[in-house]
């Protein structure tokens, strides 16, 4: 069995920086032509100059003979002013601004504590059409971690959309039925869905032992939410598109007393998405999700070349070099039934 698709893009990706790029860049470029590059470095990417310098470091790590177009983002912080937004809009290489609620996830301590403080920037984004990419979780300690996404929809996102109805919003790495329903109720919005949130539910992470390599944010939810995500991703609905949220951390940072959130999924992401779509008899919808809906939302051309998957089992490597460390791959050491040719 063989499946040929328009070359896909990854609409939510963490490549990290420095020597890690020598692993992460080829691992993504092997499959994807473009990716939206997350700006949560240390220090965060808050200027157009820093984003373009980071883009150059990414391209410097690309092996010759491979093609890859990194689509850069800025990290929303007080210094991202309306004039920064105007500059970003004028740059062909910047496609969005990322909102991290302060304290919500990895390297979010420079994020936004109160949206009112960045309202003029958001107004400029609404006027110019630059998309806001949202990590949709509240950080209030009194809210249970499994409820943080649903509470964000009510407390933060709904009022924001009400105030700025023309703002273009992508709700990133959605994990709940609440988010699927919210996105469908707002036809101008887009949403990315990761492969690990389609493959796993919280029992996989917590029953029979704790599996730190399945710990990511937003955290895996119960099976009814996973089913809603599968339904949305495989529906063909143009609001939902592929975003791996591939987020590598060194093994020692994951297998630790206080382990980091994030799964390294990019190297076999397309093969794993294909496995899920096939399991639900929706393989014919994979191309819309992986290759059409994302560029259509961002107003970019679809890719013109193709990739081919064949039904052939291979074993995902257990781990890889990652700078001076090693990183575990999602489902490392286990078989995947599709292979990219
Ligand atoms: C991401 C990271 O490590 O940068 N981690 C994660 O669990 N997804 C940040 C993020 O997207 O939340
Ligand atoms: Zn992410």
Coordinates of C-alpha atoms and ligand atoms in Angstrom, one line a residue:
X1 CA 0.0 0.0 0.0
X2 CA 1.3 3.4 -0.9
X3 CA 0.1 6.9 -0.1
X4 CA 1.4 10.1 -1.9
X5 CA 0.6 13.5 -0.5
X6 CA 1.4 17.1 -1.1
X7 CA 4.5 17.7 1.0
X8 CA 3.2 18.6 4.5
X9 CA 4.2 21.4 6.8
X10 CA 4.4 21.5 10.6
X11 CA 2.4 24.5 12.0
X12 CA 3.9 24.3 15.6
X13 CA 7.5 23.2 16.2
X14 CA 10.3 23.7 18.7
X15 CA 13.7 23.4 17.2
X16 CA 15.7 24.8 20.2
X17 CA 19.1 26.4 19.4
X18 CA 22.8 25.8 19.2
X19 CA 24.1 22.3 18.6
X20 CA 20.6 20.8 19.0
X21 CA 19.7 22.3 15.6
X22 CA 22.0 19.7 14.0
X23 CA 19.5 17.1 15.1
X24 CA 16.2 18.9 15.0
X25 CA 16.5 20.7 11.7
X26 CA 17.2 17.6 9.5
X27 CA 14.7 15.5 11.4
X28 CA 12.0 18.0 10.4
X29 CA 13.2 18.8 6.9
X30 CA 13.2 15.1 6.0
X31 CA 9.4 15.3 6.0
X32 CA 8.2 18.9 6.1
X33 CA 8.8 21.8 3.8
X34 CA 7.9 24.6 6.2
X35 CA 7.4 24.8 9.9
X36 CA 6.1 27.5 12.3
X37 CA 9.1 27.9 14.7
X38 CA 8.3 28.6 18.3
X39 CA 10.1 31.5 19.9
X40 CA 10.5 30.2 23.5
X41 CA 14.3 30.3 23.6
X42 CA 16.3 31.8 26.4
X43 CA 16.2 34.7 26.0
X44 CA 12.9 34.7 24.1
X45 CA 12.7 35.9 20.5
X46 CA 11.0 39.3 20.9
X47 CA 12.4 41.3 18.0
X48 CA 12.3 40.9 14.2
X49 CA 16.1 41.0 14.2
X50 CA 16.4 38.2 16.7
X51 CA 13.8 36.1 14.7
X52 CA 15.8 36.6 11.5
X53 CA 19.1 35.8 13.2
X54 CA 17.5 32.6 14.6
X55 CA 16.2 31.7 11.2
X56 CA 19.7 32.0 9.8
X57 CA 21.1 29.7 12.5
X58 CA 18.4 27.2 11.6
X59 CA 19.2 27.3 7.9
X60 CA 22.9 27.0 8.7
X61 CA 22.1 23.7 10.3
X62 CA 20.3 22.4 7.2
X63 CA 22.3 19.7 5.4
X64 CA 23.0 20.5 1.8
X65 CA 20.5 18.9 -0.6
X66 CA 17.6 19.4 1.8
X67 CA 15.1 22.2 1.5
X68 CA 13.3 23.8 4.4
X69 CA 11.5 27.2 5.0
X70 CA 11.4 28.2 8.7
X71 CA 8.4 30.5 9.3
X72 CA 9.3 32.6 12.3
X73 CA 7.3 33.9 15.2
X74 CA 7.7 36.5 17.9
X75 CA 7.2 35.9 21.6
X76 CA 4.5 38.2 23.0
X77 CA 6.1 40.3 25.8
X78 CA 5.7 44.0 26.7
X79 CA 8.6 45.0 24.4
X80 CA 6.7 43.7 21.3
X81 CA 5.2 47.0 20.4
X82 CA 2.7 48.0 17.7
X83 CA 5.7 49.2 15.6
X84 CA 7.4 45.7 16.1
X85 CA 4.2 44.2 14.7
X86 CA 4.3 46.6 11.6
X87 CA 7.9 45.4 11.1
X88 CA 7.0 41.8 11.4
X89 CA 4.1 42.2 8.9
X90 CA 6.6 43.7 6.4
X91 CA 8.9 40.7 6.8
X92 CA 8.2 37.8 4.5
X93 CA 9.7 35.4 7.1
X94 CA 7.5 36.2 10.1
X95 CA 4.1 34.6 10.3
X96 CA 2.8 35.1 13.8
X97 CA 3.1 36.1 17.4
X98 CA 3.0 33.5 20.2
X99 CA 1.1 34.1 23.4
X100 CA 2.4 32.2 26.4
X101 CA 0.4 32.9 29.6
X102 CA 3.2 33.6 32.1
X103 CA 4.2 30.3 33.8
X104 CA 2.1 28.1 31.6
X105 CA 4.9 26.0 30.1
X106 CA 8.6 25.6 29.2
X107 CA 10.3 29.1 29.0
X108 CA 7.2 31.0 29.6
X109 CA 8.3 33.1 32.5
X110 CA 8.7 36.1 30.2
X111 CA 5.1 35.6 29.0
X112 CA 2.0 37.6 29.4
X113 CA 0.6 37.9 32.9
X114 CA -2.3 40.2 31.9
X115 CA -3.6 40.6 28.4
X116 CA -4.6 44.3 29.1
X117 CA -0.9 45.1 29.2
X118 CA -0.4 44.1 25.5
X119 CA -3.8 45.2 24.1
X120 CA -2.4 47.9 21.8
X121 CA -0.1 45.3 20.2
X122 CA -3.0 42.9 19.9
X123 CA -5.1 45.7 18.3
X124 CA -2.4 46.2 15.7
X125 CA -2.3 42.5 15.0
X126 CA -6.1 42.5 14.5
X127 CA -5.7 45.5 12.1
X128 CA -2.8 44.0 10.1
X129 CA -4.0 40.4 10.1
X130 CA -0.9 38.9 11.7
X131 CA -2.0 35.7 13.5
X132 CA -1.9 35.3 17.3
X133 CA -0.8 31.7 18.2
X134 CA -2.1 30.8 21.6
X135 CA -0.9 28.4 24.3
X136 CA -4.4 28.2 25.8
X137 CA -4.1 27.4 29.5
X138 CA -4.7 29.5 32.6
X139 CA -2.0 29.4 35.2
X140 CA -4.0 30.1 38.3
X141 CA -2.8 27.7 40.9
X142 CA -6.3 27.0 42.1
X143 CA -7.3 25.6 38.7
X144 CA -6.6 21.8 38.3
X145 CA -4.1 21.1 35.6
X146 CA -6.6 18.9 33.7
X147 CA -9.0 21.9 33.6
X148 CA -6.6 24.7 32.6
X149 CA -7.4 24.6 28.9
X150 CA -11.2 24.6 29.3
X151 CA -11.0 27.4 31.8
X152 CA -8.8 29.5 29.4
X153 CA -11.6 29.3 26.8
X154 CA -14.1 30.9 29.1
X155 CA -11.9 33.3 31.1
X156 CA -9.4 34.5 28.5
X157 CA -10.1 33.6 24.9
X158 CA -13.8 34.3 24.8
X159 CA -13.4 37.9 26.1
X160 CA -10.4 38.5 23.8
X161 CA -12.3 37.4 20.7
X162 CA -15.3 39.5 21.8
X163 CA -13.0 42.5 22.1
X164 CA -11.0 41.9 18.9
X165 CA -13.3 40.1 16.5
X166 CA -11.0 40.5 13.5
X167 CA -7.9 39.1 15.3
X168 CA -6.8 35.9 13.5
X169 CA -6.2 33.2 16.2
X170 CA -4.7 29.8 16.1
X171 CA -5.4 27.8 19.2
X172 CA -2.3 25.6 19.5
X173 CA -2.0 21.9 20.4
X174 CA -5.6 21.6 21.5
X175 CA -6.3 18.7 23.9
X176 CA -10.0 18.8 24.8
X177 CA -13.5 18.4 23.3
X178 CA -14.1 21.9 24.8
X179 CA -11.5 23.4 22.5
X180 CA -12.8 21.4 19.4
X181 CA -16.3 22.8 20.1
X182 CA -15.0 26.3 20.7
X183 CA -13.0 26.4 17.5
X184 CA -15.9 25.1 15.4
X185 CA -18.1 27.8 16.9
X186 CA -15.6 30.4 15.7
X187 CA -15.2 29.8 12.0
X188 CA -12.4 32.3 11.6
X189 CA -10.1 30.4 14.0
X190 CA -7.7 27.7 13.3
X191 CA -6.3 25.0 15.6
X192 CA -3.3 22.6 15.6
X193 CA -3.4 19.1 16.8
X194 CA -0.3 17.0 17.8
X195 CA 0.2 13.4 17.0
X196 CA 0.8 12.5 20.7
X197 CA -2.6 13.9 21.7
X198 CA -4.2 11.7 19.0
X199 CA -2.2 8.6 20.1
X200 CA -2.3 8.8 23.9
X201 CA -4.6 9.6 26.8
X202 CA -3.6 10.3 30.4
X203 CA -3.9 6.6 31.5
X204 CA -1.0 5.9 29.1
X205 CA 1.1 8.3 31.0
X206 CA 0.1 7.4 34.6
X207 CA -1.2 3.8 34.9
X208 CA 1.2 1.1 35.8
X209 CA 4.0 3.6 36.3
X210 CA 4.8 7.1 35.4
X211 CA 6.1 7.7 31.9
X212 CA 8.0 11.0 31.9
X213 CA 8.5 10.9 28.1
X214 CA 4.7 11.2 27.6
X215 CA 4.6 14.3 29.9
X216 CA 3.8 17.4 27.8
X217 CA 1.8 20.5 28.1
X218 CA -1.1 20.8 27.8
X219 CA -1.2 17.5 29.6
X220 CA -2.8 14.4 28.1
X221 CA -6.5 14.2 28.9
X222 CA -9.0 11.4 29.3
X223 CA -10.1 9.3 26.4
X224 CA -13.4 11.2 25.6
X225 CA -11.2 14.3 24.8
X226 CA -8.8 12.2 22.7
X227 CA -11.8 10.9 20.7
X228 CA -13.0 14.4 20.0
X229 CA -9.5 15.3 18.7
X230 CA -9.4 12.3 16.5
X231 CA -12.8 13.2 15.1
X232 CA -11.7 16.8 14.4
X233 CA -8.4 15.9 12.8
X234 CA -9.8 13.3 10.6
X235 CA -13.0 15.2 9.7
X236 CA -11.4 17.2 6.8
X237 CA -12.6 20.4 8.5
X238 CA -10.3 23.2 7.3
X239 CA -10.0 24.7 10.7
X240 CA -7.8 21.9 12.0
X241 CA -4.3 21.3 10.9
X242 CA -1.0 19.5 11.7
X243 CA 1.2 20.9 14.4
X244 CA 3.5 18.4 16.1
X245 CA 4.6 20.6 19.0
X246 CA 7.7 18.5 18.8
X247 CA 9.5 19.7 21.9
X248 CA 12.8 17.9 22.6
X249 CA 14.5 17.9 26.0
X250 CA 17.6 16.0 27.0
X251 CA 16.8 12.7 28.7
X252 CA 18.3 13.9 32.0
X253 CA 15.8 16.8 31.9
X254 CA 12.9 14.5 31.4
X255 CA 13.9 11.7 33.8
X256 CA 14.3 14.0 36.7
X257 CA 12.8 14.9 40.1
X258 CA 11.1 17.8 38.3
X259 CA 10.9 16.7 34.6
X260 CA 10.4 19.1 31.7
X261 CA 7.3 19.0 29.6
X262 CA 7.6 18.1 25.9
X263 CA 7.8 15.1 23.6
X264 CA 10.2 14.7 20.7
X265 CA 7.9 13.7 17.9
X266 CA 9.1 15.3 14.7
X267 CA 11.3 12.5 13.2
X268 CA 8.4 10.1 12.7
X269 CA 5.4 12.4 13.1
X270 CA 3.9 11.9 9.6
X271 CA 4.3 8.1 9.8
X272 CA 2.5 8.2 13.2
X273 CA -0.3 10.5 12.0
X274 CA -0.8 8.1 9.1
X275 CA -1.1 5.2 11.5
X276 CA -3.9 7.0 13.4
X277 CA -5.8 8.1 10.3
X278 CA -5.6 4.6 9.0
X279 CA -6.8 3.1 12.3
X280 CA -9.9 5.2 12.0
X281 CA -10.3 4.5 8.2
X282 CA -9.7 8.1 7.3
X283 CA -6.4 8.0 5.4
X284 CA -8.0 9.9 2.5
X285 CA -8.3 12.9 4.9
X286 CA -4.6 13.0 5.9
X287 CA -3.6 15.3 3.1
X288 CA -6.1 18.0 4.0
X289 CA -5.0 17.9 7.6
X290 CA -1.2 17.7 6.9
X291 CA -0.8 19.6 3.7
X292 CA -3.7 21.8 2.8
X293 CA -5.5 23.3 5.8
X294 CA -2.4 24.9 7.3
X295 CA -1.2 26.9 4.3
X296 CA -4.8 27.8 3.5
X297 CA -5.3 29.3 7.0
X298 CA -2.0 31.3 6.8
X299 CA -2.7 32.5 3.3
X300 CA 0.4 30.8 1.9
X301 CA 0.6 28.6 -1.2
X302 CA 0.3 24.9 -0.8
X303 CA 3.5 23.0 -1.5
X304 CA 3.9 21.8 -5.0
X305 CA 6.1 18.7 -4.4
X306 CA 4.9 15.4 -2.8
X307 CA 6.0 12.8 -0.2
X308 CA 5.2 9.1 -0.4
X309 CA 4.5 6.8 2.5
X310 CA 4.5 3.0 2.1
X311 CA 3.0 0.4 4.4
X312 CA 6.3 -1.1 5.7
X313 CA 7.2 -1.5 9.3
X314 CA 10.3 0.1 10.8
X315 CA 11.5 0.5 14.4
X316 CA 11.7 4.1 15.7
X317 CA 15.2 4.7 17.2
X318 CA 15.1 4.7 20.9
X319 CA 17.2 7.9 21.3
X320 CA 19.4 10.3 19.3
X321 CA 22.3 12.7 19.9
X322 CA 21.0 16.1 21.0
X323 CA 23.9 18.6 21.4
X324 CA 26.0 17.1 24.1
X325 CA 23.1 15.1 25.4
X326 CA 20.6 12.5 24.1
X327 CA 16.9 12.9 23.5
X328 CA 14.3 10.1 23.6
X329 CA 12.0 9.8 20.6
X330 CA 8.2 9.4 21.0
X331 CA 7.6 5.6 20.8
X332 CA 11.3 5.0 20.6
X333 CA 12.2 1.4 20.3
X334 CA 8.8 0.5 19.0
X335 CA 7.5 -0.3 15.5
X336 CA 5.6 2.2 13.2
X337 CA 3.7 0.7 10.3
X338 CA 4.3 3.4 7.7
X339 CA 7.6 4.5 6.2
X340 CA 8.5 7.5 4.3
X341 CA 10.3 6.7 1.0
Ligands
LIG1 C1 7.0 22.9 25.0 C2 8.5 23.2 25.1 O1 9.2 22.3 25.7 O2 9.0 24.1 24.6 N1 6.6 21.9 25.8 C3 5.5 21.1 25.7 O3 5.2 20.3 26.6 N2 4.7 21.2 24.7 C4 6.3 24.2 25.2 C5 4.8 24.2 24.8 O4 4.5 24.2 23.6 O5 4.0 24.2 25.7
LIG2 ZN1 4.8 24.1 21.8

